[in-house]
Coordinates of C-alpha atoms in Angstrom, one line a residue:
M27 CA 147.9 162.7 116.8
S28 CA 150.6 164.6 118.6
L29 CA 153.2 162.6 120.5
P30 CA 153.2 162.7 124.3
R31 CA 155.5 165.1 126.0
G32 CA 159.1 164.1 126.5
L33 CA 159.5 162.0 123.3
V34 CA 162.8 162.8 121.7
R35 CA 165.0 161.8 118.8
Q36 CA 168.3 159.9 119.4
E37 CA 170.4 162.9 118.4
D38 CA 168.6 165.1 121.0
Y39 CA 169.4 162.5 123.7
L40 CA 173.1 162.3 122.7
G41 CA 173.4 166.1 122.5
L42 CA 171.8 166.6 125.9
K43 CA 174.0 164.0 127.5
S44 CA 177.1 165.5 126.0
E45 CA 176.2 169.0 127.2
L46 CA 175.5 167.7 130.7
L47 CA 178.9 165.9 130.8
R48 CA 180.7 168.9 129.5
N49 CA 179.2 171.1 132.2
N50 CA 179.5 168.4 134.9
K51 CA 175.8 168.5 135.7
L52 CA 173.1 165.9 136.3
F53 CA 169.9 165.9 134.4
V54 CA 166.6 167.2 136.0
D55 CA 163.7 166.6 133.6
P56 CA 161.8 169.8 133.0
D57 CA 158.9 167.9 131.5
F58 CA 158.5 165.5 134.4
S59 CA 159.7 167.3 137.4
P60 CA 160.3 165.7 140.8
G61 CA 157.1 166.8 142.4
T62 CA 153.5 165.9 143.1
S63 CA 152.3 166.8 139.6
S64 CA 154.3 163.8 138.3
L65 CA 152.7 161.6 140.9
T66 CA 149.0 162.2 140.7
F67 CA 146.4 163.7 138.4
S68 CA 145.3 166.3 140.9
G69 CA 148.8 167.2 141.9
A70 CA 148.1 166.3 145.5
Q71 CA 150.4 164.2 147.7
P72 CA 149.5 160.5 147.1
R73 CA 148.2 158.5 150.1
I74 CA 150.7 155.7 150.7
S75 CA 150.6 153.7 153.9
G76 CA 153.6 154.4 156.1
V77 CA 154.8 157.2 153.9
R78 CA 154.5 160.8 155.2
S79 CA 155.9 162.5 152.2
V80 CA 157.6 161.5 149.0
I81 CA 161.2 162.3 148.7
W82 CA 162.9 162.2 145.3
K83 CA 166.4 160.7 145.3
R84 CA 168.9 159.4 142.8
P85 CA 170.1 155.8 143.0
R86 CA 173.5 157.0 144.3
D87 CA 171.7 158.5 147.3
L88 CA 170.1 155.2 148.1
V89 CA 172.8 152.6 147.6
V90 CA 176.6 152.6 147.4
N91 CA 176.9 150.8 144.1
P92 CA 173.8 151.3 141.9
R93 CA 173.5 149.3 138.7
F94 CA 171.0 149.6 135.8
V95 CA 171.1 145.9 135.1
K96 CA 172.9 143.5 137.4
A97 CA 173.7 139.9 136.3
G98 CA 171.2 140.0 133.4
L99 CA 167.4 140.5 133.3
S100 CA 164.9 138.1 134.8
R101 CA 161.2 138.1 135.5
H102 CA 162.1 137.5 139.1
D103 CA 163.8 140.9 139.3
L104 CA 160.6 142.9 139.6
Y105 CA 158.8 143.7 142.9
Q106 CA 155.8 145.9 142.1
G107 CA 155.8 148.2 145.1
V108 CA 152.7 150.1 146.0
L109 CA 151.7 150.7 142.4
G110 CA 149.7 148.3 140.3
N111 CA 152.1 148.6 137.1
Y112 CA 172.9 148.9 128.7
Q113 CA 173.0 152.1 130.8
D114 CA 174.9 152.5 134.0
F115 CA 175.9 154.9 136.9
D116 CA 179.6 154.9 136.3
R117 CA 181.0 155.7 132.9
D118 CA 179.5 158.9 131.3
Y119 CA 176.8 159.1 134.0
A120 CA 174.7 162.2 133.6
G121 CA 171.6 161.3 135.5
L122 CA 169.5 160.6 132.4
F123 CA 168.2 157.4 130.9
R124 CA 166.2 156.5 127.8
F125 CA 163.6 153.9 127.0
N126 CA 161.7 152.9 123.9
F127 CA 157.9 152.4 123.9
W128 CA 155.6 151.4 121.1
W129 CA 153.2 154.3 120.8
Y130 CA 150.3 153.7 118.5
G131 CA 152.3 151.9 115.8
K132 CA 155.6 153.6 116.1
W133 CA 158.6 153.1 118.4
V134 CA 159.4 156.3 120.3
E135 CA 162.1 157.2 122.8
V136 CA 161.4 158.6 126.2
I137 CA 164.2 160.2 128.4
V138 CA 163.9 160.6 132.1
D139 CA 166.2 161.7 135.0
D140 CA 166.9 159.2 137.7
L141 CA 165.3 161.2 140.6
L142 CA 163.0 158.5 141.9
P143 CA 160.1 158.7 144.5
T144 CA 161.2 157.3 147.9
D145 CA 160.1 157.4 151.5
G146 CA 163.5 158.7 152.3
M147 CA 165.1 155.3 152.7
Q148 CA 163.9 153.1 149.9
L149 CA 161.9 153.2 146.6
I150 CA 158.1 153.2 147.1
Y151 CA 157.1 151.9 143.7
A152 CA 158.7 149.3 141.4
R153 CA 162.0 147.8 142.6
N154 CA 164.1 144.7 142.6
R155 CA 162.9 142.8 145.7
S156 CA 166.1 140.8 146.1
D157 CA 168.8 143.1 144.9
P158 CA 168.2 146.8 145.8
D159 CA 171.3 147.8 143.8
E160 CA 169.4 147.2 140.5
F161 CA 167.3 150.1 139.2
W162 CA 166.0 149.2 135.7
P163 CA 162.5 148.4 137.1
A164 CA 162.2 151.8 138.8
L165 CA 163.6 153.8 135.8
L166 CA 161.5 151.9 133.3
E167 CA 158.4 152.6 135.4
K168 CA 159.3 156.3 135.6
A169 CA 159.6 156.5 131.8
Y170 CA 156.3 154.8 131.4
A171 CA 154.7 157.1 134.0
K172 CA 156.0 160.0 132.0
L173 CA 154.5 158.6 128.8
R174 CA 151.1 158.1 130.4
G175 CA 151.2 161.4 132.3
N176 CA 152.0 160.5 135.9
Y177 CA 152.5 157.6 138.3
E178 CA 148.8 157.4 139.2
A179 CA 148.0 156.7 135.6
L180 CA 149.8 153.3 136.0
D181 CA 147.8 152.3 139.1
G182 CA 145.0 149.7 138.3
G183 CA 145.4 150.0 134.6
K184 CA 144.9 147.1 132.2
L185 CA 147.8 144.6 132.0
Q186 CA 147.4 144.2 128.2
D187 CA 147.6 148.0 127.6
A188 CA 151.0 148.1 129.3
I189 CA 152.3 145.1 127.5
V190 CA 151.2 146.6 124.1
D191 CA 153.0 149.9 124.9
M192 CA 156.2 148.0 125.8
T193 CA 156.3 145.3 123.1
G194 CA 154.1 146.4 120.2
S195 CA 151.9 143.4 120.6
I196 CA 148.2 143.0 120.0
S197 CA 146.0 142.5 123.0
E198 CA 143.1 140.1 123.5
Y199 CA 141.2 139.2 126.6
I200 CA 139.0 136.2 127.5
D201 CA 136.2 136.8 130.0
L202 CA 135.9 134.0 132.6
K203 CA 133.3 135.6 134.9
D204 CA 130.4 133.7 133.4
K205 CA 131.7 130.1 133.9
S206 CA 128.8 128.7 131.7
K207 CA 130.1 130.5 128.6
I208 CA 133.8 129.5 128.8
Q209 CA 134.7 127.8 125.6
N210 CA 135.6 124.1 125.7
N211 CA 138.9 124.5 123.8
L212 CA 140.3 127.4 125.9
Y213 CA 143.3 125.4 127.1
D214 CA 144.2 124.6 123.4
L215 CA 143.8 128.3 122.6
V216 CA 146.2 129.3 125.4
W217 CA 148.7 126.6 124.4
K218 CA 148.5 127.7 120.8
S219 CA 149.1 131.3 121.8
Y220 CA 152.0 130.4 124.0
Q221 CA 153.6 128.5 121.0
M222 CA 153.2 131.7 118.9
N223 CA 155.2 134.0 121.2
S224 CA 152.1 135.5 122.9
L225 CA 152.6 137.1 126.3
M226 CA 149.8 136.1 128.7
G227 CA 148.3 137.1 132.0
A228 CA 145.3 136.3 134.3
S229 CA 143.6 138.5 136.8
I230 CA 141.0 138.3 139.6
H231 CA 138.7 141.3 140.0
L232 CA 138.1 143.0 143.3
P233 CA 134.7 142.7 144.8
E234 CA 132.5 145.8 144.5
N235 CA 132.6 146.5 148.3
A236 CA 136.4 146.2 148.6
N237 CA 138.0 149.2 150.3
T238 CA 141.6 148.0 149.7
P239 CA 143.5 147.6 146.4
E240 CA 144.0 143.9 147.1
V241 CA 142.2 141.1 148.9
E242 CA 143.9 137.8 149.8
M243 CA 141.9 134.7 149.3
T244 CA 142.2 131.6 151.5
N245 CA 143.8 129.7 148.7
G246 CA 146.7 132.2 148.5
L247 CA 145.6 134.0 145.4
F248 CA 144.9 137.8 145.5
M249 CA 141.9 139.6 144.2
G250 CA 143.0 142.9 142.5
H251 CA 146.2 141.3 141.1
A252 CA 147.2 140.6 137.5
Y253 CA 149.3 137.5 137.3
S254 CA 151.6 136.7 134.4
I255 CA 151.4 133.3 132.7
T256 CA 155.0 132.1 132.4
G257 CA 154.5 128.5 131.3
I258 CA 152.1 125.9 130.2
A259 CA 152.3 122.1 130.5
S260 CA 150.4 118.8 130.4
V261 CA 151.9 116.1 132.7
P262 CA 150.8 112.5 133.4
Y263 CA 149.6 111.9 136.9
R264 CA 147.8 108.8 138.2
G265 CA 146.5 107.8 134.8
N266 CA 145.4 111.3 133.7
N267 CA 147.0 114.1 131.8
I268 CA 146.8 117.2 134.0
Q269 CA 146.7 120.6 132.3
L270 CA 148.7 123.2 134.2
L271 CA 149.6 126.8 133.9
R272 CA 152.6 128.5 135.6
L273 CA 151.7 131.8 137.1
R274 CA 153.7 134.6 138.7
N275 CA 152.5 137.1 141.2
P276 CA 153.9 140.5 140.2
W277 CA 154.5 141.3 143.9
G278 CA 156.9 138.4 144.0
R279 CA 155.3 136.9 147.1
S280 CA 152.4 134.8 148.2
E281 CA 151.6 131.7 146.1
W282 CA 148.7 129.3 145.3
K283 CA 148.2 126.9 148.2
G284 CA 146.0 124.3 146.4
D285 CA 146.7 121.3 144.1
W286 CA 150.1 121.4 142.3
S287 CA 151.4 124.2 144.5
D288 CA 155.0 124.1 145.6
H289 CA 154.4 122.0 148.7
S290 CA 151.5 119.9 147.5
D291 CA 151.3 116.1 147.4
E292 CA 151.2 116.2 143.6
I293 CA 154.5 118.0 143.4
R294 CA 156.1 115.6 145.9
N295 CA 154.8 112.5 144.2
I296 CA 155.4 113.2 140.5
S297 CA 158.3 111.5 138.6
Q298 CA 161.7 113.2 138.3
E299 CA 161.1 113.5 134.6
A300 CA 157.9 115.5 135.3
R301 CA 159.7 117.6 137.9
T302 CA 162.4 118.4 135.3
K303 CA 159.8 119.2 132.7
L304 CA 158.0 121.7 135.0
G305 CA 161.3 123.2 136.3
I306 CA 160.2 122.8 139.9
V307 CA 162.0 125.2 142.2
I308 CA 160.6 125.2 145.8
T309 CA 161.1 128.8 146.8
D310 CA 158.9 131.7 147.9
D311 CA 159.4 133.6 144.6
G312 CA 155.8 134.2 143.8
E313 CA 155.8 131.7 140.9
F314 CA 153.8 128.5 141.0
W315 CA 152.0 125.9 139.0
I316 CA 148.2 125.7 139.1
P317 CA 145.7 123.3 137.4
F318 CA 144.0 125.0 134.5
I319 CA 140.6 124.0 136.0
D320 CA 141.5 126.0 139.1
V321 CA 142.4 129.0 136.9
L322 CA 138.9 128.8 135.4
R323 CA 137.3 128.5 138.8
N324 CA 139.2 131.4 140.5
F325 CA 140.1 133.9 137.8
D326 CA 137.9 136.5 136.0
E327 CA 139.8 137.0 132.8
I328 CA 142.8 135.9 130.8
Q329 CA 144.8 138.5 128.8
L330 CA 146.7 137.6 125.7
C331 CA 149.3 139.8 123.9
H332 CA 150.4 138.5 120.6
L333 CA 153.8 139.7 119.4
Q334 CA 154.5 140.8 115.9
P335 CA 157.9 140.2 114.2
D336 CA 159.4 143.6 115.0
S337 CA 158.5 143.4 118.7
L338 CA 160.2 140.2 119.8
T339 CA 162.4 140.2 122.9
S340 CA 165.8 138.6 122.4
E341 CA 164.7 135.5 124.4
I342 CA 161.7 134.9 122.2
A343 CA 163.4 135.9 118.9
N344 CA 166.0 133.2 119.5
D345 CA 163.4 130.5 120.1
E346 CA 163.2 129.0 116.6
R347 CA 160.6 126.4 117.8
K348 CA 158.0 129.1 117.9
Q349 CA 156.2 130.7 114.9
N350 CA 155.3 134.3 114.3
W351 CA 152.1 136.0 113.4
E352 CA 151.6 137.8 110.1
V353 CA 150.4 141.3 110.8
T354 CA 148.9 144.2 108.7
V355 CA 148.6 147.7 110.2
Y356 CA 146.3 150.6 109.1
H357 CA 146.0 154.1 110.5
D358 CA 142.8 156.0 109.8
A359 CA 140.3 158.3 111.4
W360 CA 136.5 158.9 111.9
I361 CA 136.0 162.4 110.6
R362 CA 132.7 164.2 111.1
G363 CA 131.0 164.8 107.7
L364 CA 133.2 162.2 106.0
T365 CA 133.9 158.9 107.8
A366 CA 132.2 159.2 111.3
G367 CA 129.3 157.0 110.4
G368 CA 128.5 155.5 113.7
C369 CA 127.2 151.9 114.3
G370 CA 124.1 152.2 112.1
N371 CA 121.5 152.9 114.7
H372 CA 118.4 155.0 113.8
P373 CA 118.3 157.7 112.4
Y374 CA 121.8 157.3 111.0
Q375 CA 121.6 153.9 109.3
D376 CA 122.8 155.2 105.9
L377 CA 125.8 156.9 107.4
Y378 CA 127.1 153.5 108.6
W379 CA 128.6 152.9 105.1
K380 CA 130.7 156.0 105.3
N381 CA 132.9 154.4 107.9
P382 CA 136.3 153.3 106.8
Q383 CA 136.2 149.8 105.3
F384 CA 139.0 147.2 105.2
F385 CA 139.0 144.1 103.1
V386 CA 141.0 140.9 103.8
T387 CA 141.2 137.7 101.8
L388 CA 141.9 134.6 103.8
K389 CA 143.2 131.8 101.6
D390 CA 145.4 129.4 103.5
V391 CA 144.1 127.5 106.6
D392 CA 146.0 127.6 109.9
I393 CA 149.1 125.5 110.2
T394 CA 148.3 124.5 113.8
D395 CA 144.6 123.6 113.2
S396 CA 143.0 120.7 111.4
S397 CA 139.5 122.3 111.2
G398 CA 140.1 123.9 107.8
L399 CA 139.5 127.4 109.2
C400 CA 141.6 130.5 109.2
T401 CA 142.4 132.5 112.4
L402 CA 141.9 136.3 112.1
I403 CA 142.6 138.4 115.2
A404 CA 141.5 142.0 114.7
T405 CA 142.4 144.8 117.1
L406 CA 140.9 148.3 116.9
T407 CA 142.8 150.9 118.9
E408 CA 141.6 154.4 119.6
K409 CA 144.4 156.9 119.7
E410 CA 143.5 158.4 123.1
M411 CA 143.6 162.1 123.8
N412 CA 145.1 162.9 127.2
N413 CA 145.2 159.2 128.0
K414 CA 141.4 158.9 128.0
S415 CA 139.1 156.9 125.7
T416 CA 136.6 159.5 124.5
V417 CA 134.4 157.3 122.3
A418 CA 132.9 153.8 122.4
I419 CA 134.4 151.7 119.6
G420 CA 133.7 148.3 117.9
F421 CA 133.6 146.7 114.5
D422 CA 131.7 144.3 112.2
V423 CA 133.0 141.5 109.9
Y424 CA 131.0 140.7 106.7
K425 CA 131.7 137.8 104.4
L426 CA 131.5 138.8 100.7
R427 CA 131.1 137.1 97.4
E428 CA 134.3 137.3 95.3
F429 CA 132.6 139.5 92.8
Q430 CA 130.8 141.8 95.3
R431 CA 131.2 145.5 94.8
R432 CA 133.7 147.3 96.9
P433 CA 133.5 149.6 98.7
L434 CA 130.1 148.6 100.3
D435 CA 127.6 151.4 99.9
G436 CA 124.4 149.9 101.4
E437 CA 122.6 150.2 98.1
S438 CA 124.0 147.6 95.7
A439 CA 124.3 145.3 98.8
P440 CA 122.0 146.4 101.6
R441 CA 123.2 145.6 105.1
N442 CA 120.6 142.9 105.7
A443 CA 121.7 141.2 102.4
L444 CA 125.3 140.9 103.5
I445 CA 126.5 137.9 105.6
L446 CA 127.4 139.4 109.0
R447 CA 129.8 136.8 110.2
K448 CA 131.1 138.4 113.4
R449 CA 130.9 141.4 115.6
S450 CA 133.3 142.7 118.2
G451 CA 130.4 142.7 120.7
I452 CA 129.2 145.6 122.9
Y453 CA 130.8 148.9 122.0
E454 CA 133.4 149.7 124.6
Y455 CA 135.1 152.8 126.1
N456 CA 138.4 150.9 126.0
R457 CA 141.6 151.9 124.3
E458 CA 141.6 148.6 122.4
V459 CA 138.9 146.2 121.3
T460 CA 140.2 142.9 120.1
R461 CA 138.5 139.8 118.9
R462 CA 139.7 136.4 117.6
F463 CA 137.7 134.8 114.8
E464 CA 137.9 131.3 113.2
L465 CA 136.6 131.9 109.6
D466 CA 136.2 129.9 106.4
P467 CA 138.6 130.9 103.6
G468 CA 137.1 133.8 101.6
V469 CA 136.8 137.6 101.3
Y470 CA 135.8 139.6 104.3
A471 CA 135.0 143.3 104.9
L472 CA 135.8 144.7 108.3
I473 CA 134.0 148.0 109.2
P474 CA 135.2 149.8 112.4
S475 CA 133.0 152.5 113.9
T476 CA 132.2 154.6 116.9
F477 CA 128.9 153.9 118.6
K478 CA 127.5 157.4 117.9
A479 CA 127.5 158.9 114.5
H480 CA 129.6 162.1 114.1
D481 CA 132.0 161.1 116.9
E482 CA 135.6 162.0 115.9
A483 CA 138.7 160.0 116.8
K484 CA 141.8 158.6 115.2
F485 CA 142.4 154.9 115.3
M486 CA 144.7 152.1 114.4
L487 CA 143.6 148.7 113.0
R488 CA 145.8 145.7 113.1
L489 CA 144.9 142.3 111.5
Y490 CA 146.8 139.2 112.6
T491 CA 146.7 135.9 110.7
E492 CA 148.7 132.7 111.0
K493 CA 149.3 132.7 107.3
P494 CA 149.8 135.7 105.0
A495 CA 146.5 137.3 104.0
D496 CA 145.7 139.8 101.2
S497 CA 144.3 143.0 102.5
E498 CA 143.3 146.3 101.1
L499 CA 141.7 149.6 102.2
S500 CA 138.5 151.2 101.0
A501 CA 138.7 154.5 102.7
S502 CA 141.2 157.3 103.4
E503 CA 144.4 155.2 104.2
F504 CA 147.0 157.8 105.2
G505 CA 149.7 155.3 105.9
E506 CA 151.4 154.2 109.0
S507 CA 154.5 156.2 108.1
I508 CA 152.7 159.6 107.8
L509 CA 150.9 161.0 110.9
F510 CA 148.2 163.5 109.8
S511 CA 146.3 165.9 112.0
L512 CA 142.5 165.7 111.6
E513 CA 142.6 169.0 109.8
A514 CA 145.2 167.7 107.4
A515 CA 143.2 164.6 106.8
R516 CA 140.1 166.6 106.1
S517 CA 142.0 168.8 103.6
L518 CA 143.5 165.8 101.8
V519 CA 140.2 163.9 101.5
T520 CA 138.6 167.1 100.1
L521 CA 141.4 167.8 97.7
M522 CA 141.4 164.1 96.4
D523 CA 137.6 164.2 95.9
R524 CA 137.7 164.9 92.2
N525 CA 134.0 164.8 91.6
R526 CA 133.3 166.9 94.7
S527 CA 130.8 164.5 96.2
G528 CA 132.0 165.0 99.8
A529 CA 133.3 161.4 100.0
L530 CA 136.0 159.3 98.4
N531 CA 135.1 156.4 96.2
F532 CA 137.4 153.4 95.9
D533 CA 139.2 154.7 92.7
E534 CA 139.8 158.1 94.3
V535 CA 141.3 156.4 97.4
V536 CA 143.7 154.3 95.3
K537 CA 144.7 157.1 93.0
G538 CA 145.2 159.6 95.9
W539 CA 147.2 157.1 97.9
N540 CA 149.5 156.3 95.0
E541 CA 150.0 160.1 94.5
I542 CA 150.8 160.6 98.1
K543 CA 153.5 157.8 98.0
A544 CA 155.0 159.3 94.8
Y545 CA 155.1 162.8 96.2
K546 CA 156.5 161.6 99.5
K547 CA 159.3 159.7 97.8
I548 CA 160.5 162.8 96.0
F549 CA 160.0 165.0 99.1
E550 CA 162.3 162.6 101.0
Q551 CA 165.1 163.3 98.5
F552 CA 165.2 166.9 99.8
D553 CA 164.7 166.0 103.4
K554 CA 168.4 166.0 104.3
D555 CA 168.1 165.5 108.1
G556 CA 165.2 163.0 108.2
T557 CA 162.9 165.4 110.1
A558 CA 159.9 165.0 107.7
S559 CA 160.5 168.7 106.7
V560 CA 162.3 170.5 103.9
D561 CA 164.0 173.9 103.9
T562 CA 161.6 176.4 102.2
Y563 CA 164.6 177.6 100.1
E564 CA 164.5 174.3 98.4
L565 CA 160.9 174.6 97.3
S566 CA 161.7 175.8 93.8
K567 CA 163.9 172.8 93.1
L568 CA 161.3 170.5 94.7
F569 CA 158.5 171.9 92.5
S570 CA 160.7 171.5 89.5
A571 CA 161.4 167.9 90.4
L572 CA 157.6 167.3 90.5
G573 CA 157.1 169.0 87.1
F574 CA 155.3 172.1 88.6
T575 CA 155.9 175.6 87.4
V576 CA 155.2 177.9 90.3
N577 CA 156.2 181.6 90.1
R578 CA 157.9 183.5 92.9
Q579 CA 154.7 185.2 94.2
V580 CA 152.9 181.9 94.6
Q581 CA 156.0 180.5 96.4
I582 CA 156.0 183.4 98.8
A583 CA 152.3 182.8 99.6
I584 CA 153.0 179.1 100.2
V585 CA 156.0 179.9 102.5
R586 CA 154.0 182.4 104.5
R587 CA 151.0 180.1 104.9
Y588 CA 152.7 176.8 105.5
G589 CA 156.3 177.5 106.4
N590 CA 157.4 177.6 110.1
R591 CA 159.7 179.9 112.0
N592 CA 162.7 177.7 111.1
N593 CA 162.0 178.2 107.4
K594 CA 160.8 174.6 107.1
I595 CA 157.7 173.1 105.5
R596 CA 156.5 169.8 106.9
L597 CA 155.6 166.8 104.7
T598 CA 151.9 166.9 105.6
D599 CA 151.7 170.6 104.7
F600 CA 153.6 170.0 101.5
L601 CA 151.1 167.3 100.5
I602 CA 148.2 169.7 101.1
V603 CA 150.0 172.3 99.0
I604 CA 150.5 169.9 96.1
F605 CA 146.9 168.6 96.1
K606 CA 145.7 172.2 96.5
L607 CA 147.8 173.4 93.5
T608 CA 146.6 170.5 91.4
L609 CA 143.0 171.1 92.2
M610 CA 143.3 174.9 91.6
F611 CA 144.9 174.2 88.2
E612 CA 142.0 171.9 87.3
L613 CA 139.4 174.4 88.5
F614 CA 141.0 177.1 86.5
K615 CA 141.1 175.1 83.3
E616 CA 137.5 174.0 83.9
Q617 CA 136.3 177.6 84.3
Q618 CA 138.5 178.7 81.4
L619 CA 136.8 176.3 79.0
K620 CA 133.4 177.3 80.3
T621 CA 133.9 181.1 79.9
G622 CA 136.2 181.1 76.8
G623 CA 139.1 182.7 78.6
N624 CA 142.6 183.0 77.1
N625 CA 145.7 181.1 78.2
D626 CA 146.3 183.2 81.3
A627 CA 142.8 184.2 82.3
A628 CA 139.4 182.8 83.4
S629 CA 136.4 184.7 84.6
F630 CA 134.5 183.8 87.8
T631 CA 131.3 185.2 89.3
L632 CA 131.4 186.1 93.0
N633 CA 129.5 183.0 94.0
E634 CA 131.8 180.8 91.8
Y635 CA 134.8 182.4 93.4
L636 CA 133.6 181.9 96.9
Y637 CA 132.6 178.3 96.1
Y638 CA 136.0 177.4 94.6
T639 CA 138.1 179.1 97.3
M640 CA 136.1 177.5 100.1
Y641 CA 136.5 174.1 98.4
C642 CA 140.2 174.5 98.1

């Protein structure tokens, strides 16, 4: 999948900044211009109460002494504004800032200018509510709006999607709407997630007849708001242990008015030890404690985002009391005619087994659980096109016998003979579908699919376990470090299909992937600038390093077909060339033996020629 507009390499940012400083100019982003196209999908002026028109201003035009970060970062810095969603302004200021986001498995850098939407006097979106000189919230929001397309794309989105993009975490949500189905151990699950570095939130949905983006309830909570969960505690009170959550309103105002609120009898009457444990600060900062039972009564869902080791913030990374999740990441695709098998509904039941299959062996039970089970959190992420989920996605989890044949083909082990342990539930038009499973130790197959057969999309699958798990792939794993287009994926699958069956068996997948890794390693020796491309003038040496003898005429054809205007050939195209050359050599030798040709010749009929050239 192509990266969103505006994503740059570090050297591009530094070069651009040096050029601006040299010419004494301030950056104006050509990819995210200060106009209505950056504000809304339609390009029309957004409707904002009290704002006649949006005026784009730099921080220096709003305050005397702007700062990117002032006196450190805090969750209390952020005031959300009307949206639902170490750089400075002195030394080497050029009007551009950069941020890193986790975009479908890879950290990417986004640069923006510091022209921000205002009403002429103050920022109209994210800002520091108590210190208007601090601008990291507004600039971060602008970079995220650029990543997602515009500011409107941030309004009313899912909290967990934003946290995933900013941290690289894995998202999970717990539905609280049907109170009769809330699991009994939910508090323990939230506590366990908090201990394992998970970021959490809770939200109350708007009623269907609401005509405003928020509705205040009599208890001080707001419908239409996503609250962050910033703490969890259990404190003794009048002979009972009270389970509490600490929540924060992203608007930084209006708090819970019920039991255990800032001015409640409970807070006034607890011991000093309990007050210290809870860190009670009586102030209108939007943060408050609330009984867990009241969370269940009032909120519609809890969102959990589980951090992986390479996505920890400095605060969490330094907390040695907490443990980290083990994570395995796969990138793959549903490709029509190959792996887009659908969910198995009639009349495409047999195509179900063509979906990519992933195997995981759970051996060690959880550290934090005495039930003898293993936690597996699986998240399936569609790589959206134009920020839209185009297909409904889901997955099934089967328990296998140790000796069971892999990959599953529906013949040696029909679907009704397998042990279907878990499903992700209803297929959803969401970017991510995540489910948590508590499973017995054993071998499991996870099969992700679209609801409809033949629907095409790229996806990422992440598996989280408390203890390391053995996992393997039984489909076209093309590696998290190589991003293939669908066309490139089709070509490689076809070229690795040695028996020309139209699909890859397990041995072909393993062999093909090992070959890709070997070719990639040698390719990188010639990739001098780390751009995943090689100068076409180096092709002769590169082929020699791989043991290929390719004459000049063939090299010319390769360069004209696969080289770009800068005389570069990309890694993905190079891999296609290598597999194509290998297959063409094999077909030539095969035909040579069939027709009795000499060392340099083989004869083909017209139909044979057409068949082989179409296949290559």
